[in-house]
PDB file of C-alpha atoms in Angstrom:
ATOM      1  CA  MET A   1       5.617  -7.450  39.736  1.00 97.00           C
ATOM      2  CA  LYS A   2       4.325  -3.427  38.487  1.00 98.00           C
ATOM      3  CA  ILE A   3       3.130  -3.881  34.924  1.00 98.00           C
ATOM      4  CA  THR A   4       1.507  -1.057  32.666  1.00 98.00           C
ATOM      5  CA  ILE A   5      -0.481  -2.826  29.626  1.00 98.00           C
ATOM      6  CA  THR A   6      -1.901  -0.238  26.954  1.00 98.00           C
ATOM      7  CA  GLY A   7      -4.644  -1.169  24.512  1.00 97.00           C
ATOM      8  CA  SER A   8      -7.608  -0.648  26.750  1.00 97.00           C
ATOM      9  CA  LEU A   9      -9.923  -3.874  26.897  1.00 95.00           C
ATOM     10  CA  GLY A  10      -8.999  -4.608  23.777  1.00 96.00           C
ATOM     11  CA  ASN A  11      -8.877  -8.138  21.703  1.00 96.00           C
ATOM     12  CA  ILE A  12      -5.506  -8.876  23.497  1.00 98.00           C
ATOM     13  CA  SER A  13      -5.255  -6.425  26.389  1.00 98.00           C
ATOM     14  CA  LYS A  14      -8.396  -7.854  28.152  1.00 97.00           C
ATOM     15  CA  PRO A  15      -7.179 -11.332  28.281  1.00 98.00           C
ATOM     16  CA  LEU A  16      -3.257 -10.282  29.020  1.00 98.00           C
ATOM     17  CA  ALA A  17      -4.610  -8.019  32.142  1.00 98.00           C
ATOM     18  CA  THR A  18      -6.736 -10.919  33.196  1.00 98.00           C
ATOM     19  CA  GLU A  19      -3.872 -13.344  33.273  1.00 98.00           C
ATOM     20  CA  LEU A  20      -1.731 -11.049  34.895  1.00 98.00           C
ATOM     21  CA  ILE A  21      -3.857  -9.869  37.570  1.00 98.00           C
ATOM     22  CA  GLN A  22      -4.837 -14.046  38.323  1.00 97.00           C
ATOM     23  CA  LYS A  23      -1.192 -14.555  38.771  1.00 97.00           C
ATOM     24  CA  GLY A  24      -0.897 -11.715  41.292  1.00 98.00           C
ATOM     25  CA  HIS A  25       0.598  -8.848  39.819  1.00 98.00           C
ATOM     26  CA  SER A  26      -0.078  -4.915  40.135  1.00 98.00           C
ATOM     27  CA  VAL A  27      -1.520  -3.861  36.460  1.00 98.00           C
ATOM     28  CA  THR A  28      -2.340  -0.690  35.508  1.00 98.00           C
ATOM     29  CA  VAL A  29      -4.146  -0.332  32.053  1.00 98.00           C
ATOM     30  CA  VAL A  30      -4.042   2.863  29.643  1.00 98.00           C
ATOM     31  CA  THR A  31      -7.452   3.874  28.174  1.00 97.00           C
ATOM     32  CA  SER A  32      -8.630   6.596  26.113  1.00 96.00           C
ATOM     33  CA  SER A  33     -12.015   6.165  27.578  1.00 94.00           C
ATOM     34  CA  SER A  34     -13.119   6.748  30.800  1.00 94.00           C
ATOM     35  CA  GLU A  35     -16.319   4.818  30.409  1.00 95.00           C
ATOM     36  CA  ARG A  36     -13.862   1.461  30.713  1.00 95.00           C
ATOM     37  CA  LYS A  37     -12.708   2.879  34.198  1.00 96.00           C
ATOM     38  CA  GLU A  38     -15.287   0.535  36.053  1.00 96.00           C
ATOM     39  CA  GLU A  39     -15.036  -2.538  33.805  1.00 97.00           C
ATOM     40  CA  ILE A  40     -11.183  -2.085  34.292  1.00 97.00           C
ATOM     41  CA  GLU A  41     -11.592  -2.007  37.920  1.00 97.00           C
ATOM     42  CA  THR A  42     -13.895  -4.797  38.176  1.00 97.00           C
ATOM     43  CA  LEU A  43     -11.303  -7.026  36.757  1.00 96.00           C
ATOM     44  CA  GLY A  44      -8.706  -5.991  39.769  1.00 97.00           C
ATOM     45  CA  ALA A  45      -6.799  -3.363  37.808  1.00 98.00           C
ATOM     46  CA  GLU A  46      -5.822   0.018  37.997  1.00 98.00           C
ATOM     47  CA  THR A  47      -7.289   2.868  35.378  1.00 98.00           C
ATOM     48  CA  ALA A  48      -4.965   5.421  33.532  1.00 98.00           C
ATOM     49  CA  ILE A  49      -7.180   7.518  31.533  1.00 98.00           C
ATOM     50  CA  GLY A  50      -5.220   9.291  29.019  1.00 97.00           C
ATOM     51  CA  SER A  51      -3.674   9.520  25.008  1.00 96.00           C
ATOM     52  CA  VAL A  52      -0.599   7.231  23.730  1.00 96.00           C
ATOM     53  CA  GLU A  53      -0.501  10.318  21.163  1.00 95.00           C
ATOM     54  CA  ASP A  54       0.676  12.331  24.688  1.00 97.00           C
ATOM     55  CA  THR A  55       4.064  11.540  25.665  1.00 97.00           C
ATOM     56  CA  ALA A  56       3.773  13.355  28.828  1.00 98.00           C
ATOM     57  CA  PHE A  57       0.900  11.381  29.716  1.00 98.00           C
ATOM     58  CA  LEU A  58       2.379   7.914  28.804  1.00 98.00           C
ATOM     59  CA  THR A  59       5.862   8.988  30.661  1.00 98.00           C
ATOM     60  CA  GLU A  60       4.047   9.727  33.686  1.00 98.00           C
ATOM     61  CA  VAL A  61       1.929   6.101  33.848  1.00 98.00           C
ATOM     62  CA  PHE A  62       5.357   4.454  32.629  1.00 98.00           C
ATOM     63  CA  LYS A  63       7.275   5.366  35.834  1.00 98.00           C
ATOM     64  CA  GLY A  64       7.647   2.986  38.522  1.00 97.00           C
ATOM     65  CA  SER A  65       6.436   0.080  36.415  1.00 98.00           C
ATOM     66  CA  ASP A  66       8.749  -3.132  36.202  1.00 98.00           C
ATOM     67  CA  ALA A  67       7.370  -3.829  32.610  1.00 98.00           C
ATOM     68  CA  VAL A  68       5.371  -2.252  29.953  1.00 98.00           C
ATOM     69  CA  TYR A  69       3.311  -3.537  26.926  1.00 98.00           C
ATOM     70  CA  CYS A  70       2.898  -1.193  24.275  1.00 98.00           C
ATOM     71  CA  MET A  71       0.935  -1.231  21.133  1.00 98.00           C
ATOM     72  CA  ILE A  72      -0.584   0.648  18.347  1.00 97.00           C
ATOM     73  CA  PRO A  73      -4.376   1.254  18.663  1.00 95.00           C
ATOM     74  CA  ARG A  74      -6.028   0.234  15.356  1.00 91.00           C
ATOM     75  CA  ALA A  75      -7.163   3.248  12.849  1.00 93.00           C
ATOM     76  CA  ASN A  76     -10.162   3.635  11.116  1.00 94.00           C
ATOM     77  CA  TYR A  77      -9.026   2.688   7.346  1.00 95.00           C
ATOM     78  CA  PHE A  78     -12.262   4.319   6.097  1.00 95.00           C
ATOM     79  CA  ASP A  79     -11.308   7.209   7.326  1.00 96.00           C
ATOM     80  CA  PRO A  80     -10.502   9.855   4.030  1.00 94.00           C
ATOM     81  CA  ASN A  81      -8.488  12.149   6.498  1.00 94.00           C
ATOM     82  CA  LEU A  82      -6.258   9.451   8.159  1.00 95.00           C
ATOM     83  CA  ASP A  83      -2.567   9.302   7.531  1.00 95.00           C
ATOM     84  CA  LEU A  84      -1.656   5.822   8.882  1.00 94.00           C
ATOM     85  CA  ASP A  85       2.081   6.274   8.753  1.00 93.00           C
ATOM     86  CA  ALA A  86       1.994   9.953  10.607  1.00 94.00           C
ATOM     87  CA  PHE A  87      -0.248   8.378  12.998  1.00 95.00           C
ATOM     88  CA  THR A  88       1.847   4.996  13.569  1.00 94.00           C
ATOM     89  CA  ARG A  89       4.952   6.575  13.671  1.00 94.00           C
ATOM     90  CA  LYS A  90       3.809   9.410  16.296  1.00 96.00           C
ATOM     91  CA  ILE A  91       2.757   6.594  18.742  1.00 97.00           C
ATOM     92  CA  GLY A  92       6.293   4.596  17.822  1.00 97.00           C
ATOM     93  CA  ASN A  93       8.291   7.283  18.569  1.00 97.00           C
ATOM     94  CA  ASN A  94       6.084   8.767  21.742  1.00 98.00           C
ATOM     95  CA  TYR A  95       6.610   5.282  23.421  1.00 98.00           C
ATOM     96  CA  ALA A  96      10.439   5.379  22.524  1.00 98.00           C
ATOM     97  CA  GLU A  97      10.598   8.764  24.360  1.00 98.00           C
ATOM     98  CA  ALA A  98       8.526   7.958  27.358  1.00 98.00           C
ATOM     99  CA  ILE A  99      10.692   4.361  27.656  1.00 98.00           C
ATOM    100  CA  ARG A 100      13.651   6.474  27.692  1.00 98.00           C
ATOM    101  CA  LYS A 101      12.105   9.092  29.906  1.00 98.00           C
ATOM    102  CA  SER A 102      10.306   7.176  32.629  1.00 98.00           C
ATOM    103  CA  GLY A 103      13.574   4.936  33.128  1.00 97.00           C
ATOM    104  CA  VAL A 104      11.559   1.493  32.035  1.00 98.00           C
ATOM    105  CA  LYS A 105      13.975  -1.684  31.673  1.00 98.00           C
ATOM    106  CA  ARG A 106      11.631  -4.087  30.670  1.00 98.00           C
ATOM    107  CA  VAL A 107       9.569  -3.752  27.339  1.00 98.00           C
ATOM    108  CA  VAL A 108       7.025  -5.809  25.307  1.00 98.00           C
ATOM    109  CA  PHE A 109       5.853  -4.351  22.050  1.00 98.00           C
ATOM    110  CA  LEU A 110       3.349  -5.904  19.470  1.00 98.00           C
ATOM    111  CA  SER A 111       4.700  -5.966  16.445  1.00 98.00           C
ATOM    112  CA  SER A 112       3.795  -8.159  13.344  1.00 98.00           C
ATOM    113  CA  ILE A 113       4.673 -10.661  11.469  1.00 98.00           C
ATOM    114  CA  GLY A 114       6.779  -9.365   8.111  1.00 98.00           C
ATOM    115  CA  ALA A 115       8.398  -6.864  10.454  1.00 98.00           C
ATOM    116  CA  HIS A 116      11.754  -8.009   9.171  1.00 98.00           C
ATOM    117  CA  LEU A 117      10.994  -6.223   5.983  1.00 97.00           C
ATOM    118  CA  GLU A 118      12.316  -2.830   4.864  1.00 96.00           C
ATOM    119  CA  GLN A 119       9.849  -2.587   1.918  1.00 94.00           C
ATOM    120  CA  ASN A 120       7.221  -4.367  -0.054  1.00 93.00           C
ATOM    121  CA  SER A 121       5.014  -5.415   3.340  1.00 96.00           C
ATOM    122  CA  GLY A 122       2.260  -2.842   2.463  1.00 96.00           C
ATOM    123  CA  ILE A 123       0.854  -1.507   5.852  1.00 95.00           C
ATOM    124  CA  ILE A 124       3.190  -3.983   8.147  1.00 94.00           C
ATOM    125  CA  GLN A 125       6.201  -1.643   7.079  1.00 95.00           C
ATOM    126  CA  ARG A 126       5.615   0.966   9.767  1.00 94.00           C
ATOM    127  CA  TYR A 127       6.828  -1.944  12.231  1.00 97.00           C
ATOM    128  CA  ASN A 128       9.889  -2.201  10.673  1.00 97.00           C
ATOM    129  CA  GLU A 129      10.134   1.206  11.395  1.00 96.00           C
ATOM    130  CA  ILE A 130       9.008   1.451  15.179  1.00 97.00           C
ATOM    131  CA  GLU A 131      11.314  -1.970  15.567  1.00 98.00           C
ATOM    132  CA  SER A 132      14.100   0.369  14.531  1.00 97.00           C
ATOM    133  CA  VAL A 133      13.470   3.120  16.616  1.00 97.00           C
ATOM    134  CA  LEU A 134      13.026   0.981  19.972  1.00 98.00           C
ATOM    135  CA  ASN A 135      16.322  -0.323  18.856  1.00 97.00           C
ATOM    136  CA  THR A 136      17.661   2.827  19.480  1.00 96.00           C
ATOM    137  CA  LEU A 137      16.996   2.649  23.195  1.00 97.00           C
ATOM    138  CA  SER A 138      19.773   1.645  25.297  1.00 95.00           C
ATOM    139  CA  GLU A 139      19.681  -0.137  28.792  1.00 94.00           C
ATOM    140  CA  VAL A 140      16.248  -1.279  27.951  1.00 98.00           C
ATOM    141  CA  SER A 141      15.249  -5.100  27.303  1.00 98.00           C
ATOM    142  CA  ILE A 142      12.702  -5.483  24.383  1.00 98.00           C
ATOM    143  CA  THR A 143      10.632  -8.263  23.063  1.00 98.00           C
ATOM    144  CA  PHE A 144       8.987  -7.521  19.943  1.00 98.00           C
ATOM    145  CA  MET A 145       5.810 -10.109  19.682  1.00 98.00           C
ATOM    146  CA  ARG A 146       5.195 -10.729  15.613  1.00 98.00           C
ATOM    147  CA  PRO A 147       1.896 -12.723  15.801  1.00 98.00           C
ATOM    148  CA  THR A 148       0.626 -13.769  12.044  1.00 97.00           C
ATOM    149  CA  SER A 149      -2.746 -13.178  10.688  1.00 97.00           C
ATOM    150  CA  PHE A 150      -5.598 -12.969  13.394  1.00 98.00           C
ATOM    151  CA  TYR A 151      -8.527 -15.322  13.403  1.00 98.00           C
ATOM    152  CA  TYR A 152     -10.901 -12.279  13.962  1.00 96.00           C
ATOM    153  CA  ASN A 153      -9.991 -10.853  10.612  1.00 96.00           C
ATOM    154  CA  LEU A 154     -12.159 -13.371   8.907  1.00 98.00           C
ATOM    155  CA  LEU A 155     -15.187 -11.512  10.428  1.00 97.00           C
ATOM    156  CA  ALA A 156     -14.406  -8.919   7.435  1.00 95.00           C
ATOM    157  CA  TYR A 157     -15.708 -11.521   4.719  1.00 97.00           C
ATOM    158  CA  ILE A 158     -19.034 -11.969   6.385  1.00 97.00           C
ATOM    159  CA  PRO A 159     -20.638  -9.595   3.665  1.00 96.00           C
ATOM    160  CA  MET A 160     -19.280 -11.558   1.154  1.00 96.00           C
ATOM    161  CA  ILE A 161     -19.920 -14.663   2.414  1.00 97.00           C
ATOM    162  CA  LYS A 162     -23.410 -13.760   2.498  1.00 96.00           C
ATOM    163  CA  ASN A 163     -23.605 -11.757  -0.835  1.00 95.00           C
ATOM    164  CA  GLN A 164     -21.578 -13.890  -2.851  1.00 95.00           C
ATOM    165  CA  GLY A 165     -21.207 -17.097  -1.199  1.00 96.00           C
ATOM    166  CA  PHE A 166     -17.288 -17.099  -1.046  1.00 97.00           C
ATOM    167  CA  ILE A 167     -14.398 -15.547  -0.015  1.00 98.00           C
ATOM    168  CA  ALA A 168     -12.290 -13.730  -2.235  1.00 98.00           C
ATOM    169  CA  ALA A 169      -8.789 -12.801  -1.236  1.00 98.00           C
ATOM    170  CA  ASN A 170      -5.474 -12.319  -3.080  1.00 98.00           C
ATOM    171  CA  TYR A 171      -4.100 -14.871  -0.967  1.00 98.00           C
ATOM    172  CA  GLY A 172      -4.783 -18.017   0.764  1.00 97.00           C
ATOM    173  CA  ALA A 173      -6.427 -20.868  -1.461  1.00 97.00           C
ATOM    174  CA  ASP A 174      -4.091 -23.059  -1.841  1.00 96.00           C
ATOM    175  CA  GLN A 175      -1.450 -21.006  -0.015  1.00 96.00           C
ATOM    176  CA  LEU A 176      -0.852 -21.537   3.613  1.00 96.00           C
ATOM    177  CA  ILE A 177      -1.818 -18.735   5.837  1.00 98.00           C
ATOM    178  CA  PRO A 178      -0.692 -19.003   9.788  1.00 98.00           C
ATOM    179  CA  TRP A 179      -3.279 -18.136  11.912  1.00 98.00           C
ATOM    180  CA  VAL A 180      -3.498 -16.892  15.854  1.00 98.00           C
ATOM    181  CA  SER A 181      -5.740 -15.976  18.246  1.00 98.00           C
ATOM    182  CA  PRO A 182      -5.587 -12.887  20.544  1.00 98.00           C
ATOM    183  CA  ASN A 183      -5.359 -15.270  23.530  1.00 98.00           C
ATOM    184  CA  ASP A 184      -2.683 -16.964  22.444  1.00 98.00           C
ATOM    185  CA  ILE A 185      -0.879 -13.772  21.691  1.00 98.00           C
ATOM    186  CA  ALA A 186      -1.981 -12.585  25.178  1.00 98.00           C
ATOM    187  CA  GLU A 187      -0.503 -15.597  26.751  1.00 98.00           C
ATOM    188  CA  ALA A 188       2.357 -15.040  25.238  1.00 98.00           C
ATOM    189  CA  ILE A 189       2.993 -11.540  25.908  1.00 98.00           C
ATOM    190  CA  ALA A 190       2.297 -12.291  29.618  1.00 98.00           C
ATOM    191  CA  GLU A 191       5.027 -14.928  29.514  1.00 98.00           C
ATOM    192  CA  GLU A 192       7.339 -12.093  28.349  1.00 98.00           C
ATOM    193  CA  LEU A 193       6.453  -9.693  30.592  1.00 98.00           C
ATOM    194  CA  THR A 194       7.289 -11.700  33.871  1.00 98.00           C
ATOM    195  CA  THR A 195      10.409 -13.612  32.338  1.00 97.00           C
ATOM    196  CA  PRO A 196      13.667 -11.535  32.672  1.00 95.00           C
ATOM    197  CA  LEU A 197      15.790 -10.718  29.460  1.00 97.00           C
ATOM    198  CA  ASP A 198      18.990  -8.892  28.743  1.00 97.00           C
ATOM    199  CA  GLY A 199      18.960  -7.365  25.291  1.00 97.00           C
ATOM    200  CA  ARG A 200      16.660  -7.954  22.194  1.00 98.00           C
ATOM    201  CA  LYS A 201      13.956 -10.727  21.422  1.00 98.00           C
ATOM    202  CA  ILE A 202      12.105 -11.362  18.713  1.00 98.00           C
ATOM    203  CA  ARG A 203       9.233 -13.703  19.106  1.00 98.00           C
ATOM    204  CA  TYR A 204       6.580 -14.920  16.584  1.00 98.00           C
ATOM    205  CA  VAL A 205       3.250 -16.505  17.775  1.00 98.00           C
ATOM    206  CA  ALA A 206       0.947 -18.639  15.614  1.00 98.00           C
ATOM    207  CA  SER A 207      -1.881 -20.630  16.868  1.00 98.00           C
ATOM    208  CA  GLU A 208      -2.688 -23.303  13.509  1.00 98.00           C
ATOM    209  CA  GLU A 209      -1.253 -23.257  10.000  1.00 98.00           C
ATOM    210  CA  LEU A 210      -4.089 -23.973   6.846  1.00 98.00           C
ATOM    211  CA  THR A 211      -4.549 -23.008   3.890  1.00 98.00           C
ATOM    212  CA  GLY A 212      -6.953 -20.859   2.581  1.00 98.00           C
ATOM    213  CA  ASN A 213      -8.766 -23.638   1.224  1.00 98.00           C
ATOM    214  CA  GLU A 214      -9.040 -25.713   4.540  1.00 98.00           C
ATOM    215  CA  THR A 215      -9.820 -22.388   6.559  1.00 98.00           C
ATOM    216  CA  VAL A 216     -13.124 -22.200   4.542  1.00 98.00           C
ATOM    217  CA  LYS A 217     -13.741 -25.794   4.876  1.00 98.00           C
ATOM    218  CA  ILE A 218     -13.722 -25.331   9.006  1.00 98.00           C
ATOM    219  CA  LEU A 219     -15.527 -21.791   8.647  1.00 98.00           C
ATOM    220  CA  GLY A 220     -18.459 -23.257   6.236  1.00 98.00           C
ATOM    221  CA  GLU A 221     -18.992 -26.529   8.195  1.00 98.00           C
ATOM    222  CA  ALA A 222     -19.262 -24.148  11.380  1.00 98.00           C
ATOM    223  CA  ILE A 223     -21.991 -21.671   9.585  1.00 98.00           C
ATOM    224  CA  GLY A 224     -23.838 -24.537   7.738  1.00 97.00           C
ATOM    225  CA  LYS A 225     -21.789 -23.787   4.259  1.00 97.00           C
ATOM    226  CA  PRO A 226     -19.807 -26.873   4.038  1.00 96.00           C
ATOM    227  CA  ASP A 227     -19.580 -25.985   0.254  1.00 96.00           C
ATOM    228  CA  LEU A 228     -17.954 -22.565   0.624  1.00 97.00           C
ATOM    229  CA  LYS A 229     -14.789 -21.672  -1.459  1.00 98.00           C
ATOM    230  CA  TRP A 230     -11.973 -19.896  -1.224  1.00 98.00           C
ATOM    231  CA  VAL A 231     -11.295 -17.802  -4.755  1.00 98.00           C
ATOM    232  CA  LEU A 232      -8.075 -16.312  -5.293  1.00 98.00           C
ATOM    233  CA  ILE A 233      -8.008 -12.878  -7.347  1.00 98.00           C
ATOM    234  CA  SER A 234      -5.634 -10.672  -8.431  1.00 98.00           C
ATOM    235  CA  ASP A 235      -4.305  -7.487  -6.586  1.00 98.00           C
ATOM    236  CA  GLU A 236      -6.231  -5.195  -8.790  1.00 98.00           C
ATOM    237  CA  GLU A 237      -9.627  -7.124  -8.052  1.00 98.00           C
ATOM    238  CA  THR A 238      -8.474  -6.828  -4.286  1.00 98.00           C
ATOM    239  CA  PHE A 239      -7.755  -3.293  -4.242  1.00 98.00           C
ATOM    240  CA  ASN A 240     -10.686  -2.236  -6.074  1.00 97.00           C
ATOM    241  CA  GLY A 241     -13.007  -4.125  -3.850  1.00 96.00           C
ATOM    242  CA  LEU A 242     -11.611  -2.556  -0.688  1.00 96.00           C
ATOM    243  CA  VAL A 243     -11.927   0.869  -2.168  1.00 97.00           C
ATOM    244  CA  ASN A 244     -15.421   0.118  -3.499  1.00 95.00           C
ATOM    245  CA  ILE A 245     -16.648  -0.557   0.050  1.00 94.00           C
ATOM    246  CA  GLY A 246     -15.289   2.475   1.366  1.00 96.00           C
ATOM    247  CA  MET A 247     -11.472   2.125   2.437  1.00 96.00           C
ATOM    248  CA  GLN A 248      -9.137   5.102   1.979  1.00 96.00           C
ATOM    249  CA  PRO A 249      -7.239   4.051  -1.546  1.00 97.00           C
ATOM    250  CA  LYS A 250      -3.914   4.069   0.081  1.00 96.00           C
ATOM    251  CA  ILE A 251      -4.889   2.056   2.892  1.00 97.00           C
ATOM    252  CA  ALA A 252      -6.852  -0.646   0.140  1.00 97.00           C
ATOM    253  CA  GLN A 253      -3.180  -0.607  -1.500  1.00 98.00           C
ATOM    254  CA  GLY A 254      -1.305  -1.215   1.513  1.00 97.00           C
ATOM    255  CA  LEU A 255      -3.281  -3.647   2.443  1.00 97.00           C
ATOM    256  CA  THR A 256      -3.215  -5.605  -1.067  1.00 98.00           C
ATOM    257  CA  GLU A 257       0.242  -5.201  -0.778  1.00 98.00           C
ATOM    258  CA  MET A 258       0.466  -7.086   2.358  1.00 97.00           C
ATOM    259  CA  TYR A 259      -1.444  -9.846   1.427  1.00 97.00           C
ATOM    260  CA  ALA A 260       0.160 -10.326  -1.934  1.00 97.00           C
ATOM    261  CA  GLY A 261       2.994 -10.654   0.509  1.00 97.00           C
ATOM    262  CA  LEU A 262       1.710 -13.258   2.434  1.00 96.00           C
ATOM    263  CA  TYR A 263       0.640 -15.285  -0.765  1.00 97.00           C
ATOM    264  CA  ASN A 264       4.249 -15.084  -2.544  1.00 96.00           C
ATOM    265  CA  GLY A 265       6.052 -15.824   0.745  1.00 96.00           C
ATOM    266  CA  THR A 266       8.114 -12.861   1.148  1.00 96.00           C
ATOM    267  CA  LEU A 267       5.773 -11.732   4.509  1.00 96.00           C
ATOM    268  CA  GLY A 268       6.207 -14.927   6.436  1.00 96.00           C
ATOM    269  CA  GLU A 269       9.896 -15.863   5.080  1.00 97.00           C
ATOM    270  CA  ASP A 270      11.222 -14.846   8.450  1.00 98.00           C
ATOM    271  CA  TYR A 271       8.814 -16.085  10.514  1.00 98.00           C
ATOM    272  CA  TYR A 272       8.826 -19.836   8.647  1.00 96.00           C
ATOM    273  CA  LYS A 273      12.676 -19.804   9.467  1.00 97.00           C
ATOM    274  CA  ASN A 274      11.721 -18.848  13.197  1.00 97.00           C
ATOM    275  CA  ARG A 275       8.444 -20.892  13.598  1.00 95.00           C
ATOM    276  CA  PRO A 276       7.480 -20.422  17.433  1.00 96.00           C
ATOM    277  CA  SER A 277       8.384 -23.916  19.189  1.00 92.00           C
ATOM    278  CA  GLN A 278       4.867 -24.609  20.345  1.00 95.00           C
ATOM    279  CA  MET A 279       1.895 -23.151  18.414  1.00 97.00           C
ATOM    280  CA  GLY A 280      -1.202 -21.684  20.676  1.00 97.00           C
ATOM    281  CA  LYS A 281      -3.617 -23.679  22.013  1.00 97.00           C
ATOM    282  CA  THR A 282      -6.699 -21.961  20.038  1.00 98.00           C
ATOM    283  CA  LYS A 283      -7.295 -23.299  16.851  1.00 98.00           C
ATOM    284  CA  LEU A 284      -9.797 -22.386  14.018  1.00 98.00           C
ATOM    285  CA  ALA A 285     -12.278 -24.973  14.952  1.00 98.00           C
ATOM    286  CA  ASP A 286     -12.338 -23.087  18.434  1.00 97.00           C
ATOM    287  CA  TYR A 287     -12.739 -19.770  16.834  1.00 98.00           C
ATOM    288  CA  ALA A 288     -15.217 -20.899  14.310  1.00 98.00           C
ATOM    289  CA  LYS A 289     -18.029 -21.111  16.879  1.00 97.00           C
ATOM    290  CA  GLU A 290     -17.483 -17.222  17.918  1.00 97.00           C
ATOM    291  CA  PHE A 291     -17.579 -16.725  14.141  1.00 98.00           C
ATOM    292  CA  ALA A 292     -20.672 -18.667  13.534  1.00 98.00           C
ATOM    293  CA  ALA A 293     -22.202 -16.984  16.371  1.00 98.00           C
ATOM    294  CA  ILE A 294     -21.423 -13.407  14.770  1.00 97.00           C
ATOM    295  CA  TYR A 295     -22.437 -14.622  11.127  1.00 97.00           C
ATOM    296  CA  ASN A 296     -25.525 -15.752  12.276  1.00 93.00           C
TER     297      ASN A 296
END
């Protein structure tokens, strides 16, 4: 198959490209950085250099593809001038237009747990909007991938662990967190891209379900802090903590609301009704080795 993937050589797109190439598919990787060209071509893929904010570029790259993988690039949450909603909405609309104009018939979109919610989901709400936009496309089969909480988001707590000796958040503690590895997401996306589909499909991806307390026990043992604790704090404390480290207040509010939804069960409500039939291969104990290497 001729497959186009966005996301350059990110945490998901690199293992995705690698797997597809190993299985004999022709892969084009979209990147905004010309510096990535050599590394992409070393993998065995072609490079398309341009921006996902450029609809004409996307349309041209998508033409002739048997399937495309679309994702929203991560934005800088500490940029005071960023309008995250507008940024995300624009890229979602660009994908829809490029898919329609290029004639692509098979699409996999990286959405998120909580995308079933129209409100009270914080920064995840924008994925509900994009799914709705993509759902207006006719004669296109789309899989909406809805991964859970990424293991690597735990890296953001390293300064807190070093300075305060614990993880403090408005979720977790004694409540379950469905965690996921980017490698497991990539494997699921590869399967979807190369499997025929007629219509629409929602697929959740998770690697392991653990409480916050179970999570810190595994991390603590990996970094030599077996007594590491997960401390539950209020939404207000969470918001203030994010703003104090320089995060844009509107985004900090959106993250706080998202985490609150994870803790009270609304964010994961549809996930628990439609759990993956099989969890991913990468467990937190596996990821903890990577976490410890970065921590130390």
